PDB file of C-alpha atoms in Angstrom:
ATOM      1  CA  MET A  68      91.565  67.317 137.990  1.00  0.00           C
ATOM      2  CA  VAL A  69      95.155  66.510 137.730  1.00  0.00           C
ATOM      3  CA  THR A  70      97.091  65.395 139.853  1.00  0.00           C
ATOM      4  CA  VAL A  71     100.939  66.203 140.432  1.00  0.00           C
ATOM      5  CA  THR A  72     102.522  63.071 142.722  1.00  0.00           C
ATOM      6  CA  VAL A  73     106.442  64.599 143.002  1.00  0.00           C
ATOM      7  CA  THR A  74     109.516  61.618 143.626  1.00  0.00           C
ATOM      8  CA  GLU A  75     113.053  62.377 143.931  1.00  0.00           C
ATOM      9  CA  GLY A  76     115.264  60.135 142.889  1.00  0.00           C
ATOM     10  CA  LYS A  77     118.716  58.472 141.224  1.00  0.00           C
ATOM     11  CA  VAL A  78     118.893  58.078 137.225  1.00  0.00           C
ATOM     12  CA  THR A  79     123.087  55.778 136.655  1.00  0.00           C
ATOM     13  CA  LEU A  80     124.444  57.366 133.473  1.00  0.00           C
ATOM     14  CA  ASP A  81     126.608  54.786 131.525  1.00  0.00           C
ATOM     15  CA  ASP A  82     129.309  54.847 132.616  1.00  0.00           C
ATOM     16  CA  GLY A  83     128.169  54.252 136.530  1.00  0.00           C
ATOM     17  CA  ALA A  84     127.844  58.505 137.107  1.00  0.00           C
ATOM     18  CA  GLU A  85     124.741  58.483 139.406  1.00  0.00           C
ATOM     19  CA  VAL A  86     122.378  61.433 138.538  1.00  0.00           C
ATOM     20  CA  TYR A  87     119.780  63.055 141.403  1.00  0.00           C
ATOM     21  CA  THR A  88     116.359  63.375 139.411  1.00  0.00           C
ATOM     22  CA  LYS A  89     113.360  65.107 140.714  1.00  0.00           C
ATOM     23  CA  THR A  90     109.477  64.706 139.093  1.00  0.00           C
ATOM     24  CA  TRP A  91     106.775  66.496 139.319  1.00  0.00           C
ATOM     25  CA  LYS A  92     104.413  63.542 137.826  1.00  0.00           C
ATOM     26  CA  ALA A  93     100.658  64.621 136.618  1.00  0.00           C
ATOM     27  CA  ALA A  94      97.767  62.763 136.017  1.00  0.00           C
ATOM     28  CA  PRO A  95      96.499  62.185 133.605  1.00  0.00           C
ATOM     29  CA  GLU A  96      99.290  63.081 131.550  1.00  0.00           C
ATOM     30  CA  GLN A  97      98.900  65.176 128.350  1.00  0.00           C
ATOM     31  CA  ALA A  98     102.791  65.866 127.879  1.00  0.00           C
ATOM     32  CA  ARG A  99     106.697  64.851 129.384  1.00  0.00           C
ATOM     33  CA  VAL A 100     109.339  66.792 129.395  1.00  0.00           C
ATOM     34  CA  LEU A 101     112.895  66.665 130.346  1.00  0.00           C
ATOM     35  CA  PHE A 102     114.282  69.626 131.813  1.00  0.00           C
ATOM     36  CA  ILE A 103     118.029  70.602 131.271  1.00  0.00           C
ATOM     37  CA  HIS A 104     118.864  73.835 133.704  1.00  0.00           C
ATOM     38  CA  GLY A 105     122.087  75.928 133.638  1.00  0.00           C
ATOM     39  CA  PHE A 106     125.052  76.362 134.438  1.00  0.00           C
ATOM     40  CA  SER A 107     125.886  76.792 138.937  1.00  0.00           C
ATOM     41  CA  ASP A 108     121.832  75.957 139.101  1.00  0.00           C
ATOM     42  CA  HIS A 109     119.837  72.907 139.292  1.00  0.00           C
ATOM     43  CA  CYS A 110     116.251  70.864 139.015  1.00  0.00           C
ATOM     44  CA  GLY A 111     114.845  72.579 142.249  1.00  0.00           C
ATOM     45  CA  ASN A 112     115.257  76.317 141.369  1.00  0.00           C
ATOM     46  CA  TYR A 113     112.483  76.146 139.738  1.00  0.00           C
ATOM     47  CA  GLU A 114     109.271  76.200 141.467  1.00  0.00           C
ATOM     48  CA  MET A 115     107.474  78.806 140.349  1.00  0.00           C
ATOM     49  CA  VAL A 116     106.959  76.825 136.993  1.00  0.00           C
ATOM     50  CA  HIS A 117     107.652  72.680 137.089  1.00  0.00           C
ATOM     51  CA  PRO A 118     104.636  72.122 139.451  1.00  0.00           C
ATOM     52  CA  TYR A 119     102.904  74.771 136.937  1.00  0.00           C
ATOM     53  CA  LEU A 120     103.878  72.259 134.042  1.00  0.00           C
ATOM     54  CA  ALA A 121     102.740  69.528 136.249  1.00  0.00           C
ATOM     55  CA  SER A 122      99.107  71.321 137.598  1.00  0.00           C
ATOM     56  CA  ARG A 123      98.296  71.394 133.133  1.00  0.00           C
ATOM     57  CA  GLY A 124      98.990  67.763 132.451  1.00  0.00           C
ATOM     58  CA  ILE A 125     102.438  68.099 131.817  1.00  0.00           C
ATOM     59  CA  SER A 126     105.090  65.766 133.630  1.00  0.00           C
ATOM     60  CA  VAL A 127     108.521  67.676 134.088  1.00  0.00           C
ATOM     61  CA  HIS A 128     111.912  65.139 134.766  1.00  0.00           C
ATOM     62  CA  GLY A 129     114.147  67.557 135.652  1.00  0.00           C
ATOM     63  CA  PHE A 130     117.870  66.015 137.233  1.00  0.00           C
ATOM     64  CA  ASP A 131     121.030  67.636 138.807  1.00  0.00           C
ATOM     65  CA  GLN A 132     123.690  67.556 135.846  1.00  0.00           C
ATOM     66  CA  ARG A 133     127.570  65.892 136.766  1.00  0.00           C
ATOM     67  CA  GLY A 134     129.180  68.907 138.790  1.00  0.00           C
ATOM     68  CA  PHE A 135     126.038  70.613 139.690  1.00  0.00           C
ATOM     69  CA  GLY A 136     123.162  70.716 142.762  1.00  0.00           C
ATOM     70  CA  ARG A 137     122.498  67.272 143.915  1.00  0.00           C
ATOM     71  CA  SER A 138     124.808  65.387 142.247  1.00  0.00           C
ATOM     72  CA  VAL A 139     127.557  66.557 143.652  1.00  0.00           C
ATOM     73  CA  LYS A 140     128.790  64.559 146.612  1.00  0.00           C
ATOM     74  CA  SER A 141     132.244  66.650 147.393  1.00  0.00           C
ATOM     75  CA  LYS A 142     133.789  70.009 146.583  1.00  0.00           C
ATOM     76  CA  ALA A 143     136.035  68.314 144.439  1.00  0.00           C
ATOM     77  CA  GLU A 144     133.391  67.089 141.866  1.00  0.00           C
ATOM     78  CA  ARG A 145     131.443  70.103 141.870  1.00  0.00           C
ATOM     79  CA  GLY A 146     131.567  71.847 138.266  1.00  0.00           C
ATOM     80  CA  MET A 147     133.550  68.459 136.595  1.00  0.00           C
ATOM     81  CA  THR A 148     131.144  68.407 133.552  1.00  0.00           C
ATOM     82  CA  GLY A 149     133.350  67.058 131.372  1.00  0.00           C
ATOM     83  CA  THR A 150     133.382  67.219 127.745  1.00  0.00           C
ATOM     84  CA  THR A 151     130.759  68.151 125.187  1.00  0.00           C
ATOM     85  CA  ASP A 152     130.327  64.955 124.301  1.00  0.00           C
ATOM     86  CA  ARG A 153     130.001  63.489 128.685  1.00  0.00           C
ATOM     87  CA  VAL A 154     127.333  66.731 128.241  1.00  0.00           C
ATOM     88  CA  LEU A 155     125.323  65.057 125.316  1.00  0.00           C
ATOM     89  CA  ALA A 156     125.623  61.521 125.943  1.00  0.00           C
ATOM     90  CA  ASP A 157     124.508  61.810 129.803  1.00  0.00           C
ATOM     91  CA  ILE A 158     120.819  63.957 128.346  1.00  0.00           C
ATOM     92  CA  THR A 159     120.427  61.058 126.392  1.00  0.00           C
ATOM     93  CA  CYS A 160     120.628  58.724 129.214  1.00  0.00           C
ATOM     94  CA  MET A 161     117.771  60.762 130.682  1.00  0.00           C
ATOM     95  CA  LEU A 162     116.025  60.096 127.697  1.00  0.00           C
ATOM     96  CA  ARG A 163     116.408  56.413 128.070  1.00  0.00           C
ATOM     97  CA  SER A 164     115.518  56.689 131.191  1.00  0.00           C
ATOM     98  CA  ILE A 165     112.715  58.919 130.498  1.00  0.00           C
ATOM     99  CA  LEU A 166     111.721  56.731 127.314  1.00  0.00           C
ATOM    100  CA  SER A 167     111.668  53.366 128.769  1.00  0.00           C
ATOM    101  CA  ASP A 168     109.265  54.263 130.450  1.00  0.00           C
ATOM    102  CA  THR A 169     106.402  51.872 128.592  1.00  0.00           C
ATOM    103  CA  SER A 170     103.096  52.767 131.049  1.00  0.00           C
ATOM    104  CA  SER A 171     103.013  56.973 129.525  1.00  0.00           C
ATOM    105  CA  SER A 172     102.733  57.422 125.474  1.00  0.00           C
ATOM    106  CA  ALA A 173     102.655  61.153 125.848  1.00  0.00           C
ATOM    107  CA  PRO A 174     104.915  62.702 124.115  1.00  0.00           C
ATOM    108  CA  LEU A 175     108.028  63.660 125.176  1.00  0.00           C
ATOM    109  CA  PHE A 176     109.989  67.493 124.729  1.00  0.00           C
ATOM    110  CA  VAL A 177     113.322  68.739 126.202  1.00  0.00           C
ATOM    111  CA  TYR A 178     113.243  72.151 127.465  1.00  0.00           C
ATOM    112  CA  GLY A 179     116.850  73.553 128.356  1.00  0.00           C
ATOM    113  CA  HIS A 180     117.837  76.783 130.126  1.00  0.00           C
ATOM    114  CA  SER A 181     120.838  79.152 129.683  1.00  0.00           C
ATOM    115  CA  MET A 182     123.843  76.650 129.656  1.00  0.00           C
ATOM    116  CA  GLY A 183     121.166  74.448 129.346  1.00  0.00           C
ATOM    117  CA  GLY A 184     119.311  75.740 126.389  1.00  0.00           C
ATOM    118  CA  ALA A 185     122.643  75.464 124.549  1.00  0.00           C
ATOM    119  CA  GLU A 186     122.694  72.192 125.507  1.00  0.00           C
ATOM    120  CA  THR A 187     119.452  71.788 124.087  1.00  0.00           C
ATOM    121  CA  LEU A 188     120.097  73.710 120.294  1.00  0.00           C
ATOM    122  CA  THR A 189     124.122  71.492 120.150  1.00  0.00           C
ATOM    123  CA  TYR A 190     121.776  68.606 121.036  1.00  0.00           C
ATOM    124  CA  ALA A 191     118.342  69.231 118.876  1.00  0.00           C
ATOM    125  CA  SER A 192     121.657  70.373 116.329  1.00  0.00           C
ATOM    126  CA  LEU A 193     124.179  67.468 115.994  1.00  0.00           C
ATOM    127  CA  ASP A 194     121.290  64.218 117.331  1.00  0.00           C
ATOM    128  CA  PRO A 195     124.104  62.279 118.065  1.00  0.00           C
ATOM    129  CA  ASP A 196     122.607  59.052 119.291  1.00  0.00           C
ATOM    130  CA  ASN A 197     119.532  59.555 116.779  1.00  0.00           C
ATOM    131  CA  LEU A 198     116.714  60.533 119.709  1.00  0.00           C
ATOM    132  CA  VAL A 199     115.984  63.154 118.262  1.00  0.00           C
ATOM    133  CA  ASN A 200     112.806  61.841 116.087  1.00  0.00           C
ATOM    134  CA  ARG A 201     110.999  59.966 119.444  1.00  0.00           C
ATOM    135  CA  ILE A 202     111.578  64.413 121.179  1.00  0.00           C
ATOM    136  CA  ARG A 203     108.249  66.182 120.245  1.00  0.00           C
ATOM    137  CA  GLY A 204     109.501  69.200 120.257  1.00  0.00           C
ATOM    138  CA  PHE A 205     112.652  71.540 121.753  1.00  0.00           C
ATOM    139  CA  VAL A 206     111.779  74.975 124.835  1.00  0.00           C
ATOM    140  CA  VAL A 207     114.483  77.268 125.247  1.00  0.00           C
ATOM    141  CA  GLN A 208     114.785  79.849 127.220  1.00  0.00           C
ATOM    142  CA  ALA A 209     118.392  82.662 127.535  1.00  0.00           C
ATOM    143  CA  PRO A 210     120.225  80.330 125.591  1.00  0.00           C
ATOM    144  CA  LEU A 211     123.950  80.518 126.376  1.00  0.00           C
ATOM    145  CA  ILE A 212     124.959  81.343 122.729  1.00  0.00           C
ATOM    146  CA  ALA A 213     126.897  84.077 123.770  1.00  0.00           C
ATOM    147  CA  LEU A 214     127.469  86.593 126.889  1.00  0.00           C
ATOM    148  CA  ALA A 215     126.100  89.531 127.607  1.00  0.00           C
ATOM    149  CA  PRO A 216     128.583  92.393 127.062  1.00  0.00           C
ATOM    150  CA  GLU A 217     128.507  92.742 131.231  1.00  0.00           C
ATOM    151  CA  THR A 218     129.659  88.798 131.432  1.00  0.00           C
ATOM    152  CA  ARG A 219     131.785  88.303 128.439  1.00  0.00           C
ATOM    153  CA  PRO A 220     135.392  87.266 128.916  1.00  0.00           C
ATOM    154  CA  TYR A 221     138.738  89.195 127.055  1.00  0.00           C
ATOM    155  CA  ALA A 222     139.367  87.801 124.360  1.00  0.00           C
ATOM    156  CA  ILE A 223     142.907  87.215 125.867  1.00  0.00           C
ATOM    157  CA  THR A 224     141.484  85.395 128.433  1.00  0.00           C
ATOM    158  CA  LYS A 225     139.318  82.645 126.631  1.00  0.00           C
ATOM    159  CA  ILE A 226     142.547  81.728 125.343  1.00  0.00           C
ATOM    160  CA  ILE A 227     144.760  81.716 127.695  1.00  0.00           C
ATOM    161  CA  GLY A 228     141.987  79.699 129.247  1.00  0.00           C
ATOM    162  CA  ARG A 229     142.506  77.144 126.431  1.00  0.00           C
ATOM    163  CA  VAL A 230     145.817  76.185 126.938  1.00  0.00           C
ATOM    164  CA  VAL A 231     145.393  75.492 130.286  1.00  0.00           C
ATOM    165  CA  ALA A 232     142.592  73.441 130.016  1.00  0.00           C
ATOM    166  CA  ARG A 233     144.877  71.136 127.573  1.00  0.00           C
ATOM    167  CA  VAL A 234     147.090  71.260 130.942  1.00  0.00           C
ATOM    168  CA  LEU A 235     145.173  71.315 133.658  1.00  0.00           C
ATOM    169  CA  PRO A 236     141.567  69.932 131.926  1.00  0.00           C
ATOM    170  CA  HIS A 237     140.017  69.390 136.032  1.00  0.00           C
ATOM    171  CA  HIS A 238     141.325  72.737 137.518  1.00  0.00           C
ATOM    172  CA  GLN A 239     138.389  74.505 139.113  1.00  0.00           C
ATOM    173  CA  MET A 240     138.170  78.258 138.562  1.00  0.00           C
ATOM    174  CA  VAL A 241     134.770  79.783 140.642  1.00  0.00           C
ATOM    175  CA  ASN A 242     132.753  82.024 138.587  1.00  0.00           C
ATOM    176  CA  PRO A 243     130.503  84.066 140.520  1.00  0.00           C
ATOM    177  CA  LEU A 244     127.374  84.993 138.745  1.00  0.00           C
ATOM    178  CA  GLU A 245     125.787  88.548 139.794  1.00  0.00           C
ATOM    179  CA  PRO A 246     122.091  87.550 141.200  1.00  0.00           C
ATOM    180  CA  SER A 247     121.168  91.375 140.755  1.00  0.00           C
ATOM    181  CA  ASN A 248     121.592  90.674 137.020  1.00  0.00           C
ATOM    182  CA  LEU A 249     119.650  87.260 137.093  1.00  0.00           C
ATOM    183  CA  SER A 250     116.460  88.190 137.797  1.00  0.00           C
ATOM    184  CA  ARG A 251     113.626  91.553 138.579  1.00  0.00           C
ATOM    185  CA  ASN A 252     112.354  89.432 141.709  1.00  0.00           C
ATOM    186  CA  GLU A 253     115.144  90.148 144.830  1.00  0.00           C
ATOM    187  CA  GLU A 254     113.265  88.144 147.161  1.00  0.00           C
ATOM    188  CA  ASP A 255     114.403  84.806 144.158  1.00  0.00           C
ATOM    189  CA  ASN A 256     117.962  86.763 143.999  1.00  0.00           C
ATOM    190  CA  LYS A 257     118.112  86.623 147.775  1.00  0.00           C
ATOM    191  CA  ARG A 258     117.347  82.501 148.133  1.00  0.00           C
ATOM    192  CA  TRP A 259     119.322  82.138 144.938  1.00  0.00           C
ATOM    193  CA  ARG A 260     122.963  83.740 146.711  1.00  0.00           C
ATOM    194  CA  ASP A 261     122.337  82.043 149.794  1.00  0.00           C
ATOM    195  CA  ASP A 262     121.533  78.442 148.169  1.00  0.00           C
ATOM    196  CA  PRO A 263     124.407  76.789 148.936  1.00  0.00           C
ATOM    197  CA  LEU A 264     124.004  74.330 145.934  1.00  0.00           C
ATOM    198  CA  ASN A 265     124.601  77.126 143.363  1.00  0.00           C
ATOM    199  CA  HIS A 266     128.209  76.848 144.192  1.00  0.00           C
ATOM    200  CA  ASP A 267     128.724  78.933 141.024  1.00  0.00           C
ATOM    201  CA  THR A 268     131.895  76.097 140.455  1.00  0.00           C
ATOM    202  CA  GLY A 269     133.184  74.797 137.059  1.00  0.00           C
ATOM    203  CA  THR A 270     136.461  73.631 135.416  1.00  0.00           C
ATOM    204  CA  LEU A 271     138.432  75.120 132.584  1.00  0.00           C
ATOM    205  CA  GLU A 272     137.513  72.116 130.155  1.00  0.00           C
ATOM    206  CA  GLY A 273     133.980  72.321 131.101  1.00  0.00           C
ATOM    207  CA  LEU A 274     134.142  76.227 131.388  1.00  0.00           C
ATOM    208  CA  GLY A 275     135.936  76.603 127.604  1.00  0.00           C
ATOM    209  CA  ASP A 276     133.221  73.371 126.010  1.00  0.00           C
ATOM    210  CA  MET A 277     130.851  75.548 127.046  1.00  0.00           C
ATOM    211  CA  LEU A 278     131.741  78.910 125.387  1.00  0.00           C
ATOM    212  CA  ASP A 279     133.146  76.762 121.920  1.00  0.00           C
ATOM    213  CA  ARG A 280     128.927  75.423 121.770  1.00  0.00           C
ATOM    214  CA  GLY A 281     127.957  78.813 122.774  1.00  0.00           C
ATOM    215  CA  GLU A 282     130.801  79.794 119.528  1.00  0.00           C
ATOM    216  CA  ALA A 283     129.454  76.985 117.227  1.00  0.00           C
ATOM    217  CA  LEU A 284     125.460  78.098 117.431  1.00  0.00           C
ATOM    218  CA  GLU A 285     126.320  81.368 117.058  1.00  0.00           C
ATOM    219  CA  SER A 286     128.954  80.766 114.223  1.00  0.00           C
ATOM    220  CA  GLY A 287     125.702  79.018 112.149  1.00  0.00           C
ATOM    221  CA  GLN A 288     128.022  75.366 112.171  1.00  0.00           C
ATOM    222  CA  TYR A 289     125.357  73.738 114.810  1.00  0.00           C
ATOM    223  CA  ARG A 290     121.767  74.352 113.277  1.00  0.00           C
ATOM    224  CA  LEU A 291     118.767  72.814 113.875  1.00  0.00           C
ATOM    225  CA  ALA A 292     117.618  72.001 110.136  1.00  0.00           C
ATOM    226  CA  GLU A 293     113.489  70.630 109.266  1.00  0.00           C
ATOM    227  CA  GLY A 294     111.971  67.554 110.485  1.00  0.00           C
ATOM    228  CA  LYS A 295     113.955  66.341 112.959  1.00  0.00           C
ATOM    229  CA  ASN A 296     111.625  65.911 115.747  1.00  0.00           C
ATOM    230  CA  GLU A 297     108.848  63.200 116.112  1.00  0.00           C
ATOM    231  CA  GLY A 298     106.536  63.150 113.118  1.00  0.00           C
ATOM    232  CA  GLY A 299     109.579  64.800 110.797  1.00  0.00           C
ATOM    233  CA  LYS A 300     108.812  68.216 111.943  1.00  0.00           C
ATOM    234  CA  THR A 301     110.664  70.128 114.220  1.00  0.00           C
ATOM    235  CA  ARG A 302     109.108  72.242 116.229  1.00  0.00           C
ATOM    236  CA  ILE A 303     110.646  75.256 118.151  1.00  0.00           C
ATOM    237  CA  LEU A 304     109.572  77.437 121.153  1.00  0.00           C
ATOM    238  CA  LEU A 305     112.820  79.630 121.967  1.00  0.00           C
ATOM    239  CA  ILE A 306     112.155  82.577 124.910  1.00  0.00           C
ATOM    240  CA  HIS A 307     115.177  85.485 125.913  1.00  0.00           C
ATOM    241  CA  GLY A 308     114.414  88.911 127.835  1.00  0.00           C
ATOM    242  CA  THR A 309     115.693  92.280 125.459  1.00  0.00           C
ATOM    243  CA  ALA A 310     117.416  93.221 129.320  1.00  0.00           C
ATOM    244  CA  ASP A 311     118.884  89.989 130.080  1.00  0.00           C
ATOM    245  CA  LYS A 312     122.382  91.036 131.826  1.00  0.00           C
ATOM    246  CA  ILE A 313     123.799  86.772 131.338  1.00  0.00           C
ATOM    247  CA  ASN A 314     123.107  86.221 127.936  1.00  0.00           C
ATOM    248  CA  GLU A 315     123.375  88.201 124.853  1.00  0.00           C
ATOM    249  CA  PHE A 316     118.966  87.985 124.012  1.00  0.00           C
ATOM    250  CA  ALA A 317     120.317  89.448 119.781  1.00  0.00           C
ATOM    251  CA  ALA A 318     122.307  85.896 119.571  1.00  0.00           C
ATOM    252  CA  SER A 319     119.336  84.396 120.356  1.00  0.00           C
ATOM    253  CA  LYS A 320     117.230  86.096 118.051  1.00  0.00           C
ATOM    254  CA  ARG A 321     120.467  85.357 115.118  1.00  0.00           C
ATOM    255  CA  TRP A 322     120.481  82.544 115.818  1.00  0.00           C
ATOM    256  CA  MET A 323     116.542  81.881 115.260  1.00  0.00           C
ATOM    257  CA  GLU A 324     116.802  84.153 112.849  1.00  0.00           C
ATOM    258  CA  LYS A 325     119.471  83.212 110.507  1.00  0.00           C
ATOM    259  CA  SER A 326     120.590  78.765 111.699  1.00  0.00           C
ATOM    260  CA  CYS A 327     117.012  77.428 112.270  1.00  0.00           C
ATOM    261  CA  ASP A 328     115.188  76.143 109.665  1.00  0.00           C
ATOM    262  CA  ALA A 329     112.270  74.714 111.328  1.00  0.00           C
ATOM    263  CA  LYS A 330     109.047  75.844 109.598  1.00  0.00           C
ATOM    264  CA  ASP A 331     107.151  75.871 113.316  1.00  0.00           C
ATOM    265  CA  LYS A 332     109.074  77.702 115.161  1.00  0.00           C
ATOM    266  CA  LYS A 333     108.482  80.682 117.544  1.00  0.00           C
ATOM    267  CA  PHE A 334     111.671  83.191 119.134  1.00  0.00           C
ATOM    268  CA  TRP A 335     108.631  84.681 122.138  1.00  0.00           C
ATOM    269  CA  GLN A 336     110.967  88.666 122.923  1.00  0.00           C
ATOM    270  CA  LEU A 337     110.273  89.192 126.436  1.00  0.00           C
ATOM    271  CA  ASP A 338     110.645  93.285 126.814  1.00  0.00           C
ATOM    272  CA  GLY A 339     112.815  94.444 129.894  1.00  0.00           C
ATOM    273  CA  TRP A 340     112.999  90.640 131.260  1.00  0.00           C
ATOM    274  CA  TYR A 341     115.754  89.735 132.470  1.00  0.00           C
ATOM    275  CA  HIS A 342     117.935  86.390 132.610  1.00  0.00           C
ATOM    276  CA  ASN A 343     116.065  84.158 135.024  1.00  0.00           C
ATOM    277  CA  MET A 344     112.265  83.617 133.367  1.00  0.00           C
ATOM    278  CA  HIS A 345     111.378  81.642 135.693  1.00  0.00           C
ATOM    279  CA  ALA A 346     111.243  84.307 138.703  1.00  0.00           C
ATOM    280  CA  GLU A 347     110.598  87.339 136.763  1.00  0.00           C
ATOM    281  CA  PRO A 348     107.474  89.203 138.698  1.00  0.00           C
ATOM    282  CA  GLU A 349     105.229  88.321 135.398  1.00  0.00           C
ATOM    283  CA  VAL A 350     105.975  84.327 135.807  1.00  0.00           C
ATOM    284  CA  GLU A 351     102.220  83.936 134.823  1.00  0.00           C
ATOM    285  CA  THR A 352     102.378  84.982 131.243  1.00  0.00           C
ATOM    286  CA  PHE A 353     105.613  82.729 130.794  1.00  0.00           C
ATOM    287  CA  ARG A 354     105.041  79.777 132.462  1.00  0.00           C
ATOM    288  CA  SER A 355     100.833  79.539 130.710  1.00  0.00           C
ATOM    289  CA  GLY A 356     102.672  80.496 127.331  1.00  0.00           C
ATOM    290  CA  ILE A 357     105.163  77.741 127.767  1.00  0.00           C
ATOM    291  CA  ALA A 358     101.932  75.539 128.733  1.00  0.00           C
ATOM    292  CA  ASP A 359     100.121  76.549 126.069  1.00  0.00           C
ATOM    293  CA  TRP A 360     102.516  75.830 123.339  1.00  0.00           C
ATOM    294  CA  ILE A 361     103.616  72.324 124.630  1.00  0.00           C
ATOM    295  CA  LEU A 362     100.208  71.351 124.713  1.00  0.00           C
ATOM    296  CA  GLU A 363      99.155  72.942 121.138  1.00  0.00           C
ATOM    297  CA  ARG A 364     101.599  69.877 119.893  1.00  0.00           C
ATOM    298  CA  SER A 365     100.724  67.201 121.830  1.00  0.00           C
ATOM    299  CA  GLY A 366      97.961  65.542 120.336  1.00  0.00           C
ATOM    300  CA  SER A 367      98.361  63.727 116.983  1.00  0.00           C
ATOM    301  CA  VAL A 368     101.323  63.997 114.386  1.00  0.00           C
ATOM    302  CA  GLN A 369      98.995  62.191 111.674  1.00  0.00           C
ATOM    303  CA  SER A 370      96.303  66.257 112.683  1.00  0.00           C
ATOM    304  CA  GLU A 371      99.693  68.563 112.427  1.00  0.00           C
ATOM    305  CA  ALA A 372      98.976  67.451 108.307  1.00  0.00           C
TER     306      ALA A 372
END
């Protein structure tokens, strides 16, 4: 029987900033996951998935990204994510924090949702600090490669935003998400809407770089090569709902077909599902599928040969 212990804490990043952490620790532990949440989001929004993964022997290490959730101490900090370089450096700090725990030898996976999904793909593609070979694989859900037509800004709006961002990079802008577009679970949509930690705020710099990461993925500039993960093999599971009204389903499918060279890759299409698949009525199918995929790849890398 697996015992799950939930703890809250903080990690000090390389520039001295602190981020809130929440860990669902499994004992015995078969795998570890670093979870990266989305825009206007926080790691506490995944109670239908993280405790379940832990109950299957997969410890989940969540954190509220800089500018979001409980890592924000004042309204002035909302959305202050920094540039893409800063975002990737924060992910490196979190990875090193987990990898420094010598009490565990369980393989480590990185799992990202939406904005965090695109950050995961960007990190995997660029490998900025040579840590990807210590990661067993990646799980990505509904990544922000391209916004869905319902939420896509006009080209002129993006151009103006980039020009103004050069002058006022830290200018905050509220970019509200429509709760009814998130899932088919009306109760969870209401919970999301009423949660003050979902503040809908970004900066011109942060929002611009978020869209730029998506464009780099969509154009093929950011590609995922074979042989990058632990054991000289790339492993990735990308999940997207066909009815996603936030991020475009077709963009994820194109990226997997054209820009992902991994031999162990799976594109999981969920017909009729919305953006927050972790909140959908059929969440049992979703979370068990993720757990199965991770556990199937959590043995010895030599056994995969």
